[in-house]
Structures are given as C-alpha cells and as structure tokens.
PDB file of C-alpha atoms in Angstrom:
ATOM      1  CA  MET X 258      -2.996  20.719 -14.529  1.00  0.00           C
ATOM      2  CA  SER X 259      -0.338  21.759 -12.042  1.00  0.00           C
ATOM      3  CA  ASN X 260      -1.132  19.203  -9.344  1.00  0.00           C
ATOM      4  CA  LYS X 261       1.112  16.178  -8.764  1.00  0.00           C
ATOM      5  CA  ILE X 262      -1.605  13.579  -8.325  1.00  0.00           C
ATOM      6  CA  ALA X 263      -1.270  10.438  -6.230  1.00  0.00           C
ATOM      7  CA  PHE X 264      -3.887   7.709  -6.736  1.00  0.00           C
ATOM      8  CA  LEU X 265      -4.911   5.667  -3.681  1.00  0.00           C
ATOM      9  CA  PHE X 266      -6.498   2.242  -4.150  1.00  0.00           C
ATOM     10  CA  PRO X 267      -8.709   0.641  -1.472  1.00  0.00           C
ATOM     11  CA  GLY X 268      -8.398  -2.831  -0.018  1.00  0.00           C
ATOM     12  CA  GLN X 269     -10.760  -5.498   1.243  1.00  0.00           C
ATOM     13  CA  GLY X 270     -13.736  -4.202   3.202  1.00  0.00           C
ATOM     14  CA  SER X 271     -14.639  -1.418   0.763  1.00  0.00           C
ATOM     15  CA  GLN X 272     -16.851  -3.678  -1.364  1.00  0.00           C
ATOM     16  CA  THR X 273     -20.598  -3.120  -1.797  1.00  0.00           C
ATOM     17  CA  VAL X 274     -23.130  -4.770  -4.038  1.00  0.00           C
ATOM     18  CA  GLY X 275     -23.787  -2.465  -7.028  1.00  0.00           C
ATOM     19  CA  MET X 276     -20.298  -0.975  -7.045  1.00  0.00           C
ATOM     20  CA  CYS X 277     -19.271   0.458 -10.422  1.00  0.00           C
ATOM     21  CA  ARG X 278     -22.507  -0.605 -12.184  1.00  0.00           C
ATOM     22  CA  GLU X 279     -23.300   2.992 -13.040  1.00  0.00           C
ATOM     23  CA  LEU X 280     -19.873   3.709 -14.536  1.00  0.00           C
ATOM     24  CA  ALA X 281     -20.026   0.453 -16.537  1.00  0.00           C
ATOM     25  CA  GLU X 282     -23.454   1.468 -17.943  1.00  0.00           C
ATOM     26  CA  ARG X 283     -22.098   4.891 -18.924  1.00  0.00           C
ATOM     27  CA  PHE X 284     -18.575   4.141 -20.190  1.00  0.00           C
ATOM     28  CA  PRO X 285     -17.674   1.378 -22.658  1.00  0.00           C
ATOM     29  CA  ILE X 286     -14.102   1.272 -21.264  1.00  0.00           C
ATOM     30  CA  ALA X 287     -15.509   0.269 -17.820  1.00  0.00           C
ATOM     31  CA  ARG X 288     -17.710  -2.433 -19.429  1.00  0.00           C
ATOM     32  CA  GLU X 289     -14.683  -3.755 -21.354  1.00  0.00           C
ATOM     33  CA  THR X 290     -12.687  -3.920 -18.106  1.00  0.00           C
ATOM     34  CA  PHE X 291     -15.377  -6.089 -16.491  1.00  0.00           C
ATOM     35  CA  ALA X 292     -15.550  -8.293 -19.579  1.00  0.00           C
ATOM     36  CA  GLU X 293     -11.793  -8.776 -19.383  1.00  0.00           C
ATOM     37  CA  ALA X 294     -12.032  -9.692 -15.667  1.00  0.00           C
ATOM     38  CA  ASP X 295     -14.916 -12.114 -16.316  1.00  0.00           C
ATOM     39  CA  GLU X 296     -12.804 -13.906 -18.934  1.00  0.00           C
ATOM     40  CA  ALA X 297      -9.733 -13.938 -16.662  1.00  0.00           C
ATOM     41  CA  VAL X 298     -11.479 -15.577 -13.730  1.00  0.00           C
ATOM     42  CA  GLY X 299     -13.867 -17.765 -15.731  1.00  0.00           C
ATOM     43  CA  PHE X 300     -17.136 -16.585 -14.174  1.00  0.00           C
ATOM     44  CA  SER X 301     -19.279 -13.420 -14.154  1.00  0.00           C
ATOM     45  CA  LEU X 302     -17.407 -11.263 -11.677  1.00  0.00           C
ATOM     46  CA  SER X 303     -19.320  -8.305 -13.175  1.00  0.00           C
ATOM     47  CA  LYS X 304     -22.679  -9.822 -12.169  1.00  0.00           C
ATOM     48  CA  LEU X 305     -21.352 -10.424  -8.650  1.00  0.00           C
ATOM     49  CA  CYS X 306     -20.228  -6.763  -8.361  1.00  0.00           C
ATOM     50  CA  PHE X 307     -23.399  -5.322  -9.802  1.00  0.00           C
ATOM     51  CA  GLU X 308     -26.045  -7.673  -8.351  1.00  0.00           C
ATOM     52  CA  GLY X 309     -24.468  -9.718  -5.565  1.00  0.00           C
ATOM     53  CA  PRO X 310     -25.441 -11.720  -3.575  1.00  0.00           C
ATOM     54  CA  GLU X 311     -23.514 -10.018  -0.813  1.00  0.00           C
ATOM     55  CA  GLU X 312     -22.500 -13.252   0.936  1.00  0.00           C
ATOM     56  CA  ASP X 313     -20.684 -14.369  -2.258  1.00  0.00           C
ATOM     57  CA  LEU X 314     -19.092 -10.965  -2.763  1.00  0.00           C
ATOM     58  CA  LYS X 315     -17.771 -11.114   0.804  1.00  0.00           C
ATOM     59  CA  LEU X 316     -15.871 -14.333   0.177  1.00  0.00           C
ATOM     60  CA  THR X 317     -12.205 -13.294   0.168  1.00  0.00           C
ATOM     61  CA  GLU X 318     -11.353 -15.063  -3.058  1.00  0.00           C
ATOM     62  CA  ASN X 319     -14.161 -13.084  -4.780  1.00  0.00           C
ATOM     63  CA  THR X 320     -13.787  -9.788  -2.909  1.00  0.00           C
ATOM     64  CA  GLN X 321     -10.156  -9.302  -3.937  1.00  0.00           C
ATOM     65  CA  PRO X 322     -10.603  -9.617  -7.769  1.00  0.00           C
ATOM     66  CA  ALA X 323     -13.885  -7.701  -7.496  1.00  0.00           C
ATOM     67  CA  ILE X 324     -12.337  -4.632  -5.786  1.00  0.00           C
ATOM     68  CA  LEU X 325      -9.299  -4.717  -8.094  1.00  0.00           C
ATOM     69  CA  THR X 326     -11.578  -4.766 -11.161  1.00  0.00           C
ATOM     70  CA  VAL X 327     -13.719  -1.905  -9.895  1.00  0.00           C
ATOM     71  CA  SER X 328     -10.591   0.111  -9.158  1.00  0.00           C
ATOM     72  CA  ILE X 329      -9.100  -0.469 -12.613  1.00  0.00           C
ATOM     73  CA  ALA X 330     -12.405   0.236 -14.392  1.00  0.00           C
ATOM     74  CA  THR X 331     -12.535   3.558 -12.515  1.00  0.00           C
ATOM     75  CA  LEU X 332      -8.861   4.257 -13.263  1.00  0.00           C
ATOM     76  CA  ARG X 333      -9.534   3.771 -16.978  1.00  0.00           C
ATOM     77  CA  VAL X 334     -12.539   6.105 -16.886  1.00  0.00           C
ATOM     78  CA  LEU X 335     -10.322   8.743 -15.270  1.00  0.00           C
ATOM     79  CA  ALA X 336      -7.658   8.201 -17.951  1.00  0.00           C
ATOM     80  CA  LEU X 337     -10.345   8.807 -20.551  1.00  0.00           C
ATOM     81  CA  HIS X 338     -10.727  12.272 -19.015  1.00  0.00           C
ATOM     82  CA  GLY X 339      -6.985  12.896 -19.024  1.00  0.00           C
ATOM     83  CA  ILE X 340      -6.546  12.290 -15.279  1.00  0.00           C
ATOM     84  CA  GLU X 341      -3.369  10.253 -14.745  1.00  0.00           C
ATOM     85  CA  PRO X 342      -1.374   9.607 -11.542  1.00  0.00           C
ATOM     86  CA  ALA X 343       2.203  10.673 -10.980  1.00  0.00           C
ATOM     87  CA  LEU X 344       2.425   8.393  -7.923  1.00  0.00           C
ATOM     88  CA  ALA X 345       0.353   5.555  -6.500  1.00  0.00           C
ATOM     89  CA  ALA X 346      -0.293   3.499  -3.381  1.00  0.00           C
ATOM     90  CA  GLY X 347      -2.828   0.901  -2.375  1.00  0.00           C
ATOM     91  CA  HIS X 348      -3.900  -0.513   0.994  1.00  0.00           C
ATOM     92  CA  SER X 349      -3.136  -4.253   1.153  1.00  0.00           C
ATOM     93  CA  LEU X 350      -4.979  -5.707  -1.851  1.00  0.00           C
ATOM     94  CA  GLY X 351      -4.957  -2.120  -3.245  1.00  0.00           C
ATOM     95  CA  GLU X 352      -1.202  -2.370  -3.759  1.00  0.00           C
ATOM     96  CA  TRP X 353      -1.963  -4.784  -6.615  1.00  0.00           C
ATOM     97  CA  SER X 354      -4.323  -2.192  -8.176  1.00  0.00           C
ATOM     98  CA  ALA X 355      -1.593   0.397  -7.814  1.00  0.00           C
ATOM     99  CA  HIS X 356       0.816  -1.822  -9.741  1.00  0.00           C
ATOM    100  CA  VAL X 357      -1.708  -2.374 -12.532  1.00  0.00           C
ATOM    101  CA  ALA X 358      -2.037   1.433 -12.683  1.00  0.00           C
ATOM    102  CA  ALA X 359       1.763   1.707 -12.862  1.00  0.00           C
ATOM    103  CA  GLY X 360       2.045  -0.903 -15.634  1.00  0.00           C
ATOM    104  CA  THR X 361       3.994  -3.327 -13.411  1.00  0.00           C
ATOM    105  CA  LEU X 362       1.371  -6.055 -13.888  1.00  0.00           C
ATOM    106  CA  ALA X 363      -1.060  -6.839 -16.726  1.00  0.00           C
ATOM    107  CA  PHE X 364      -4.663  -6.452 -15.537  1.00  0.00           C
ATOM    108  CA  ALA X 365      -5.779 -10.005 -16.394  1.00  0.00           C
ATOM    109  CA  ASP X 366      -2.706 -11.456 -14.603  1.00  0.00           C
ATOM    110  CA  ALA X 367      -3.460  -9.324 -11.539  1.00  0.00           C
ATOM    111  CA  VAL X 368      -7.129 -10.404 -11.441  1.00  0.00           C
ATOM    112  CA  ARG X 369      -6.233 -14.106 -11.558  1.00  0.00           C
ATOM    113  CA  SER X 370      -3.416 -13.611  -9.040  1.00  0.00           C
ATOM    114  CA  VAL X 371      -5.508 -11.836  -6.383  1.00  0.00           C
ATOM    115  CA  LYS X 372      -8.208 -14.507  -6.722  1.00  0.00           C
ATOM    116  CA  ALA X 373      -5.527 -17.090  -5.880  1.00  0.00           C
ATOM    117  CA  ARG X 374      -4.184 -14.738  -3.136  1.00  0.00           C
ATOM    118  CA  GLY X 375      -7.628 -14.465  -1.574  1.00  0.00           C
ATOM    119  CA  LYS X 376      -8.232 -18.180  -1.647  1.00  0.00           C
ATOM    120  CA  ALA X 377      -4.827 -18.891  -0.106  1.00  0.00           C
ATOM    121  CA  MET X 378      -5.410 -16.303   2.643  1.00  0.00           C
ATOM    122  CA  GLN X 379      -8.752 -17.886   3.468  1.00  0.00           C
ATOM    123  CA  LEU X 380      -7.246 -21.390   3.585  1.00  0.00           C
ATOM    124  CA  ALA X 381      -4.163 -20.408   5.639  1.00  0.00           C
ATOM    125  CA  VAL X 382      -6.045 -20.339   8.965  1.00  0.00           C
ATOM    126  CA  PRO X 383      -9.212 -22.378   9.704  1.00  0.00           C
ATOM    127  CA  ALA X 384     -12.342 -20.260  10.158  1.00  0.00           C
ATOM    128  CA  GLY X 385     -12.815 -19.013  13.734  1.00  0.00           C
ATOM    129  CA  GLN X 386      -9.184 -19.560  14.770  1.00  0.00           C
ATOM    130  CA  GLY X 387      -7.855 -16.113  13.822  1.00  0.00           C
ATOM    131  CA  GLY X 388      -8.969 -12.580  14.499  1.00  0.00           C
ATOM    132  CA  MET X 389      -8.187  -8.900  14.060  1.00  0.00           C
ATOM    133  CA  ALA X 390      -8.913  -5.875  16.245  1.00  0.00           C
ATOM    134  CA  ALA X 391      -8.680  -2.106  15.738  1.00  0.00           C
ATOM    135  CA  ILE X 392      -6.943  -0.266  18.549  1.00  0.00           C
ATOM    136  CA  LEU X 393      -7.776   3.436  18.765  1.00  0.00           C
ATOM    137  CA  SER X 394      -5.673   6.216  20.294  1.00  0.00           C
ATOM    138  CA  LEU X 395      -2.687   4.235  21.555  1.00  0.00           C
ATOM    139  CA  SER X 396       0.906   4.610  20.340  1.00  0.00           C
ATOM    140  CA  PRO X 397       2.370   1.884  18.074  1.00  0.00           C
ATOM    141  CA  GLU X 398       5.007   1.275  20.763  1.00  0.00           C
ATOM    142  CA  GLN X 399       2.380   0.563  23.431  1.00  0.00           C
ATOM    143  CA  ILE X 400       0.438  -1.648  21.008  1.00  0.00           C
ATOM    144  CA  ALA X 401       3.637  -3.598  20.292  1.00  0.00           C
ATOM    145  CA  GLU X 402       4.030  -4.082  24.080  1.00  0.00           C
ATOM    146  CA  ALA X 403       0.466  -5.300  24.414  1.00  0.00           C
ATOM    147  CA  CYS X 404       0.985  -7.793  21.552  1.00  0.00           C
ATOM    148  CA  ALA X 405       4.290  -9.053  23.021  1.00  0.00           C
ATOM    149  CA  GLU X 406       2.683  -9.545  26.466  1.00  0.00           C
ATOM    150  CA  ALA X 407      -0.376 -11.306  24.959  1.00  0.00           C
ATOM    151  CA  ALA X 408       1.824 -13.585  22.835  1.00  0.00           C
ATOM    152  CA  GLN X 409       3.899 -14.498  25.876  1.00  0.00           C
ATOM    153  CA  GLU X 410       0.816 -15.138  28.028  1.00  0.00           C
ATOM    154  CA  THR X 411      -1.083 -17.245  25.461  1.00  0.00           C
ATOM    155  CA  GLY X 412       1.818 -18.814  23.582  1.00  0.00           C
ATOM    156  CA  LEU X 413       0.038 -17.680  20.334  1.00  0.00           C
ATOM    157  CA  ILE X 414       0.826 -15.276  17.518  1.00  0.00           C
ATOM    158  CA  VAL X 415      -0.446 -11.645  17.594  1.00  0.00           C
ATOM    159  CA  SER X 416       1.168  -8.534  16.058  1.00  0.00           C
ATOM    160  CA  ALA X 417       0.400  -5.147  14.540  1.00  0.00           C
ATOM    161  CA  ALA X 418      -1.054  -5.677  11.041  1.00  0.00           C
ATOM    162  CA  ASN X 419      -2.070  -2.193   9.807  1.00  0.00           C
ATOM    163  CA  PHE X 420      -0.624   1.156  10.873  1.00  0.00           C
ATOM    164  CA  ASN X 421      -3.614   2.965   9.382  1.00  0.00           C
ATOM    165  CA  SER X 422      -3.308   6.421  10.952  1.00  0.00           C
ATOM    166  CA  PRO X 423      -1.757   8.014  14.038  1.00  0.00           C
ATOM    167  CA  ALA X 424      -4.946   7.144  15.890  1.00  0.00           C
ATOM    168  CA  GLN X 425      -5.707   3.675  14.487  1.00  0.00           C
ATOM    169  CA  THR X 426      -3.625   0.515  14.456  1.00  0.00           C
ATOM    170  CA  VAL X 427      -5.060  -2.912  13.623  1.00  0.00           C
ATOM    171  CA  ILE X 428      -3.658  -6.076  15.258  1.00  0.00           C
ATOM    172  CA  SER X 429      -3.924  -9.609  13.881  1.00  0.00           C
ATOM    173  CA  GLY X 430      -3.228 -13.215  14.951  1.00  0.00           C
ATOM    174  CA  ALA X 431      -4.703 -16.173  16.778  1.00  0.00           C
ATOM    175  CA  LEU X 432      -8.097 -15.238  18.174  1.00  0.00           C
ATOM    176  CA  ALA X 433      -7.309 -15.780  21.884  1.00  0.00           C
ATOM    177  CA  ALA X 434      -4.089 -13.748  21.552  1.00  0.00           C
ATOM    178  CA  VAL X 435      -5.832 -10.923  19.717  1.00  0.00           C
ATOM    179  CA  GLU X 436      -8.570 -10.773  22.359  1.00  0.00           C
ATOM    180  CA  LYS X 437      -5.900 -10.690  25.131  1.00  0.00           C
ATOM    181  CA  ALA X 438      -3.849  -8.008  23.376  1.00  0.00           C
ATOM    182  CA  ALA X 439      -6.990  -5.906  22.867  1.00  0.00           C
ATOM    183  CA  GLU X 440      -7.759  -6.197  26.596  1.00  0.00           C
ATOM    184  CA  LEU X 441      -4.170  -5.210  27.485  1.00  0.00           C
ATOM    185  CA  ALA X 442      -4.281  -2.258  25.034  1.00  0.00           C
ATOM    186  CA  LYS X 443      -7.353  -0.906  26.842  1.00  0.00           C
ATOM    187  CA  SER X 444      -5.556  -1.231  30.186  1.00  0.00           C
ATOM    188  CA  LYS X 445      -2.663   0.772  28.689  1.00  0.00           C
ATOM    189  CA  GLY X 446      -5.022   3.642  27.765  1.00  0.00           C
ATOM    190  CA  ALA X 447      -6.478   2.810  24.370  1.00  0.00           C
ATOM    191  CA  ARG X 448      -9.730   4.736  23.780  1.00  0.00           C
ATOM    192  CA  ARG X 449     -11.271   1.662  22.203  1.00  0.00           C
ATOM    193  CA  ALA X 450     -10.313  -1.866  21.126  1.00  0.00           C
ATOM    194  CA  VAL X 451     -12.797  -3.257  18.614  1.00  0.00           C
ATOM    195  CA  MET X 452     -12.801  -6.807  17.283  1.00  0.00           C
ATOM    196  CA  LEU X 453     -13.262  -6.728  13.479  1.00  0.00           C
ATOM    197  CA  PRO X 454     -15.651  -8.900  11.456  1.00  0.00           C
ATOM    198  CA  VAL X 455     -12.988 -10.523   9.260  1.00  0.00           C
ATOM    199  CA  SER X 456     -12.737 -13.992   7.798  1.00  0.00           C
ATOM    200  CA  ALA X 457      -9.013 -14.453   8.476  1.00  0.00           C
ATOM    201  CA  PRO X 458      -6.123 -12.864  10.412  1.00  0.00           C
ATOM    202  CA  PHE X 459      -4.469 -10.931   7.578  1.00  0.00           C
ATOM    203  CA  HIS X 460      -0.924  -9.457   7.654  1.00  0.00           C
ATOM    204  CA  CYS X 461       0.582 -11.645  10.359  1.00  0.00           C
ATOM    205  CA  ALA X 462       2.882 -14.672  10.504  1.00  0.00           C
ATOM    206  CA  LEU X 463      -0.123 -17.063  10.342  1.00  0.00           C
ATOM    207  CA  MET X 464      -0.421 -16.046   6.652  1.00  0.00           C
ATOM    208  CA  GLN X 465       2.910 -17.735   5.729  1.00  0.00           C
ATOM    209  CA  PRO X 466       1.224 -20.463   3.592  1.00  0.00           C
ATOM    210  CA  ALA X 467      -0.562 -17.716   1.653  1.00  0.00           C
ATOM    211  CA  GLN X 468       2.664 -15.785   1.245  1.00  0.00           C
ATOM    212  CA  GLU X 469       4.266 -18.902  -0.296  1.00  0.00           C
ATOM    213  CA  GLU X 470       1.352 -19.248  -2.741  1.00  0.00           C
ATOM    214  CA  VAL X 471       1.605 -15.546  -3.740  1.00  0.00           C
ATOM    215  CA  ALA X 472       5.370 -16.035  -4.319  1.00  0.00           C
ATOM    216  CA  ARG X 473       4.624 -19.060  -6.496  1.00  0.00           C
ATOM    217  CA  VAL X 474       1.965 -17.184  -8.541  1.00  0.00           C
ATOM    218  CA  LEU X 475       4.194 -14.153  -9.040  1.00  0.00           C
ATOM    219  CA  SER X 476       7.085 -16.378 -10.141  1.00  0.00           C
ATOM    220  CA  THR X 477       5.020 -17.361 -13.199  1.00  0.00           C
ATOM    221  CA  LEU X 478       4.355 -13.772 -14.281  1.00  0.00           C
ATOM    222  CA  ALA X 479       6.412 -11.174 -16.159  1.00  0.00           C
ATOM    223  CA  LEU X 480       6.534  -7.925 -14.190  1.00  0.00           C
ATOM    224  CA  ALA X 481       7.676  -4.623 -15.698  1.00  0.00           C
ATOM    225  CA  ALA X 482       9.365  -1.727 -13.981  1.00  0.00           C
ATOM    226  CA  PRO X 483       6.603   0.579 -12.636  1.00  0.00           C
ATOM    227  CA  ARG X 484       6.078   3.640 -14.864  1.00  0.00           C
ATOM    228  CA  ILE X 485       5.409   5.683 -11.741  1.00  0.00           C
ATOM    229  CA  PRO X 486       6.665   5.175  -8.182  1.00  0.00           C
ATOM    230  CA  VAL X 487       4.419   2.959  -6.027  1.00  0.00           C
ATOM    231  CA  ALA X 488       4.470   2.969  -2.222  1.00  0.00           C
ATOM    232  CA  ALA X 489       5.132  -0.449  -0.731  1.00  0.00           C
ATOM    233  CA  ASN X 490       2.961  -1.452   2.222  1.00  0.00           C
ATOM    234  CA  VAL X 491       5.674  -3.530   3.865  1.00  0.00           C
ATOM    235  CA  THR X 492       8.335  -0.765   3.992  1.00  0.00           C
ATOM    236  CA  GLY X 493       6.342   2.462   3.493  1.00  0.00           C
ATOM    237  CA  GLY X 494       8.906   3.480   0.850  1.00  0.00           C
ATOM    238  CA  LEU X 495       8.575   3.874  -2.923  1.00  0.00           C
ATOM    239  CA  VAL X 496       9.458   1.098  -5.363  1.00  0.00           C
ATOM    240  CA  ASN X 497      10.708   1.758  -8.906  1.00  0.00           C
ATOM    241  CA  THR X 498      11.837  -1.681 -10.173  1.00  0.00           C
ATOM    242  CA  ALA X 499      10.038  -4.919 -11.079  1.00  0.00           C
ATOM    243  CA  ASP X 500      12.065  -6.930  -8.517  1.00  0.00           C
ATOM    244  CA  ALA X 501      11.286  -4.500  -5.718  1.00  0.00           C
ATOM    245  CA  ALA X 502       7.583  -4.539  -6.667  1.00  0.00           C
ATOM    246  CA  LYS X 503       7.468  -8.360  -6.668  1.00  0.00           C
ATOM    247  CA  ASP X 504       9.286  -8.543  -3.323  1.00  0.00           C
ATOM    248  CA  ALA X 505       6.910  -6.018  -1.765  1.00  0.00           C
ATOM    249  CA  LEU X 506       3.775  -7.854  -3.013  1.00  0.00           C
ATOM    250  CA  ILE X 507       5.041 -11.134  -1.568  1.00  0.00           C
ATOM    251  CA  ARG X 508       6.209  -9.806   1.795  1.00  0.00           C
ATOM    252  CA  GLN X 509       3.044  -7.789   2.462  1.00  0.00           C
ATOM    253  CA  VAL X 510       1.010 -10.982   2.945  1.00  0.00           C
ATOM    254  CA  THR X 511       2.587 -11.577   6.347  1.00  0.00           C
ATOM    255  CA  GLY X 512       3.992  -8.071   6.846  1.00  0.00           C
ATOM    256  CA  ALA X 513       2.261  -5.084   8.413  1.00  0.00           C
ATOM    257  CA  VAL X 514       0.664  -2.416   6.189  1.00  0.00           C
ATOM    258  CA  ARG X 515       2.631   0.739   6.981  1.00  0.00           C
ATOM    259  CA  TRP X 516      -0.017   3.050   5.575  1.00  0.00           C
ATOM    260  CA  VAL X 517       1.081   6.166   7.491  1.00  0.00           C
ATOM    261  CA  ASP X 518       4.596   5.771   6.034  1.00  0.00           C
ATOM    262  CA  CYS X 519       3.165   5.163   2.519  1.00  0.00           C
ATOM    263  CA  VAL X 520       1.239   8.433   2.615  1.00  0.00           C
ATOM    264  CA  GLN X 521       4.222  10.318   4.014  1.00  0.00           C
ATOM    265  CA  SER X 522       6.432   8.921   1.239  1.00  0.00           C
ATOM    266  CA  LEU X 523       3.976  10.160  -1.405  1.00  0.00           C
ATOM    267  CA  VAL X 524       3.882  13.654   0.162  1.00  0.00           C
ATOM    268  CA  ALA X 525       7.694  13.685   0.361  1.00  0.00           C
ATOM    269  CA  ALA X 526       7.814  12.779  -3.346  1.00  0.00           C
ATOM    270  CA  GLY X 527       5.725  15.883  -4.130  1.00  0.00           C
ATOM    271  CA  ALA X 528       2.110  14.600  -4.120  1.00  0.00           C
ATOM    272  CA  ASP X 529      -0.184  17.574  -3.561  1.00  0.00           C
ATOM    273  CA  LEU X 530      -3.516  16.041  -4.569  1.00  0.00           C
ATOM    274  CA  PHE X 531      -4.812  12.594  -3.732  1.00  0.00           C
ATOM    275  CA  ILE X 532      -7.620  10.711  -5.485  1.00  0.00           C
ATOM    276  CA  GLU X 533      -9.092   7.522  -3.964  1.00  0.00           C
ATOM    277  CA  VAL X 534      -9.882   5.375  -7.003  1.00  0.00           C
ATOM    278  CA  GLY X 535     -12.501   2.662  -6.474  1.00  0.00           C
ATOM    279  CA  PRO X 536     -15.180   1.773  -3.912  1.00  0.00           C
ATOM    280  CA  GLY X 537     -15.608   3.533  -0.583  1.00  0.00           C
ATOM    281  CA  LYS X 538     -13.908   6.458   1.145  1.00  0.00           C
ATOM    282  CA  VAL X 539     -11.853   4.590   3.759  1.00  0.00           C
ATOM    283  CA  LEU X 540      -8.508   5.932   2.520  1.00  0.00           C
ATOM    284  CA  SER X 541      -9.800   9.500   2.209  1.00  0.00           C
ATOM    285  CA  GLY X 542     -10.773   9.315   5.900  1.00  0.00           C
ATOM    286  CA  LEU X 543      -7.360   7.930   6.904  1.00  0.00           C
ATOM    287  CA  LEU X 544      -5.549  10.643   4.883  1.00  0.00           C
ATOM    288  CA  ARG X 545      -7.410  13.316   6.881  1.00  0.00           C
ATOM    289  CA  GLN X 546      -6.118  11.700  10.080  1.00  0.00           C
ATOM    290  CA  ILE X 547      -2.564  11.309   8.771  1.00  0.00           C
ATOM    291  CA  ASP X 548      -2.115  14.715   7.118  1.00  0.00           C
ATOM    292  CA  PRO X 549      -5.139  17.072   7.338  1.00  0.00           C
ATOM    293  CA  ALA X 550      -3.399  19.588   5.055  1.00  0.00           C
ATOM    294  CA  GLN X 551      -3.678  17.253   2.066  1.00  0.00           C
ATOM    295  CA  LYS X 552      -6.578  17.499  -0.374  1.00  0.00           C
ATOM    296  CA  CYS X 553      -8.261  14.206  -1.268  1.00  0.00           C
ATOM    297  CA  LEU X 554     -11.012  13.478  -3.834  1.00  0.00           C
ATOM    298  CA  ASN X 555     -12.639  10.123  -4.381  1.00  0.00           C
ATOM    299  CA  VAL X 556     -14.079   8.602  -7.544  1.00  0.00           C
ATOM    300  CA  ALA X 557     -16.432   5.639  -7.319  1.00  0.00           C
ATOM    301  CA  ASP X 558     -19.501   6.547  -9.413  1.00  0.00           C
ATOM    302  CA  SER X 559     -20.811   9.193 -11.813  1.00  0.00           C
ATOM    303  CA  ALA X 560     -21.583  11.781  -9.137  1.00  0.00           C
ATOM    304  CA  SER X 561     -18.118  11.580  -7.519  1.00  0.00           C
ATOM    305  CA  LEU X 562     -16.501  11.521 -10.987  1.00  0.00           C
ATOM    306  CA  GLU X 563     -18.273  14.745 -12.025  1.00  0.00           C
ATOM    307  CA  LYS X 564     -17.406  16.382  -8.701  1.00  0.00           C
ATOM    308  CA  ALA X 565     -13.721  15.418  -9.041  1.00  0.00           C
ATOM    309  CA  LEU X 566     -13.540  16.619 -12.657  1.00  0.00           C
ATOM    310  CA  ALA X 567     -15.146  19.949 -11.682  1.00  0.00           C
ATOM    311  CA  GLU X 568     -12.596  20.400  -8.844  1.00  0.00           C
ATOM    312  CA  LEU X 569      -9.698  19.457 -11.082  1.00  0.00           C
ATOM    313  CA  ALA X 570     -10.833  21.933 -13.745  1.00  0.00           C
ATOM    314  CA  ALA X 571     -11.300  24.791 -11.266  1.00  0.00           C
ATOM    315  CA  PRO X 572      -8.515  27.427 -11.191  1.00  0.00           C
ATOM    316  CA  GLU X 573      -6.251  27.038  -8.132  1.00  0.00           C
ATOM    317  CA  SER X 574      -7.165  30.517  -6.931  1.00  0.00           C
ATOM    318  CA  ALA X 575     -10.704  29.305  -6.348  1.00  0.00           C
ATOM    319  CA  GLU X 576      -9.535  26.749  -3.757  1.00  0.00           C
TER     320      GLU X 576
END
C-alpha cells in the first residue's frame, strides 16, 4: 500500500443509537473492545451505544466514552485488515481517540478519563447559561471582531471555539454574548449564524473548571510518546512526545479547535489518504471544504468497511 494514511476521529455530535453494533456482531475484536469499555466505566456502555435510549447517550459524560469506544473498536477492526495510520488527528474529544490509536494512552484509561472530562464539562456551566453558534461564510478575523464587540457590549465571555473549515467557524460562551456575536456576524456579512443544540459552551474560557479536572486526571496517568505524529487541536501542529500530548489534551478544553490547521499539518507531513474512523461523516465533509483535492474514506459499519477495503485494494491507476 503506497498511501500515507491519516486517520481522523470524530467528536461529540456524531453519536447515534445503534452505532457499531453491526461491527461488534461480526468481529470479536470489536466485542472485546466494548467489553473492556464496559468494565472501565462500570456500566454497560455497549448497551447504551447499541440500544440507547438516545437521551442517555446524549448526556455528555456518556457521549464522550461512547464515541471513543466506537472509534477504537473500528480502529481495531481496520488493524485486523492490515490498515494502520501513519498520522492521526481527532476533533475535540476525537483527539483522545487519536492518542489511543498512537499508543500515547491506554484505552481503558482514556475511556475513564473522557467520562470524567464529559462530566466536568457539563458541570462547568449551569444548563441554559452557555451557548454555541456556527457562523458560515465569514472570515475568522471578522468573527473575532464580532466576538470582541459582543463581549464588550454584554460584559460576558464569547470567542471562536472551532475553526472547522474556511467557510465554518463555531463560537462559544455565555448565551447572551453568543447571541449578540451571532447577530453582529450577520451584520458583517455572514451567510448564516445558527445557534447549536449543545448542552454546554465547549472550548472557551468558561470551561476552566473542566480544564483543571482534565489536568488532574491526566496527572494520574502514564502517557507514552505517540508512535505516530498526532495533530493537536489547540495549536494545529503535530505532537511527538508524551509531555506535548498531555499539554495539548489539557489546553484544548478551553482552547479553540484549529481543525483547518490540523488537516493542513497532516497534508504537509505527507498524508495522501484520509480515513474517518468511527461514527458519522462530519470530518469527511469538513475535509472536502478544507482541501477538496484530498481523498477521504469513512469506516463506521460493515458496508463502509467493505467499500474502504475495496478502494484500498484497488490499483492506483484505477483512481
């Protein structure tokens, strides 16, 4: 296989009831991954993923370990077929999956840690006080202006949270400030400003208590140097050491997700094939917006696995 493959791991919002059930029925390694996760968190995370109910799966402290487990089960099925990454990145929570893939973190440690991370993020801001909004087709500089003006006017926190693609930036903060910044963004020429149905204002300064909890949790774990370079959300650059990985995982709780920079770093490092590993196709869609020349497959179930394996086996001349 001549491709230099980069694995992309999804974050919160990609969950669906029934995710990975089919792969777990078909592959013992996927079933074993869920059994390991169930033991790590002390309840049947597998049942929650496979059967729901959706309202429980949507709870942040459940969503995060659920998506991580689905991603790692899928990763292990790919490894069974000889498909291994040379590089990795993950969006927000997905950065933890990327570090499990890179061997930086043990899977069971990561599952327990992201459950604690999710709970801390949920508790950091009382329900209804924070918000997030997606701003479409406005430059990051103009979005920063809108956030600064809204913060000044309201006396509340709002800032860019996710630089998802050249056409999409998400802002986060206190609800009134986010609503004001969204209004200002539209007046500056944004095509749309859409409030998002989220349970907390992720990736902004209001998440400081959660960042402190993540730092505490990570201080109890032994991290290894990543076997492969992993893109860090908070800088957009690649990390190669255990200390840099830990620092990046801590700082991303309040820091913005620089996803455009992450993808560009992977391409600069030689990635010429991307595989989204885990539920949904969000990152495949963003990659098309960031760099349409890149090829991206996704693997989430048996059908997408077979399709990806067929494409990977095809001679390059057939592309």
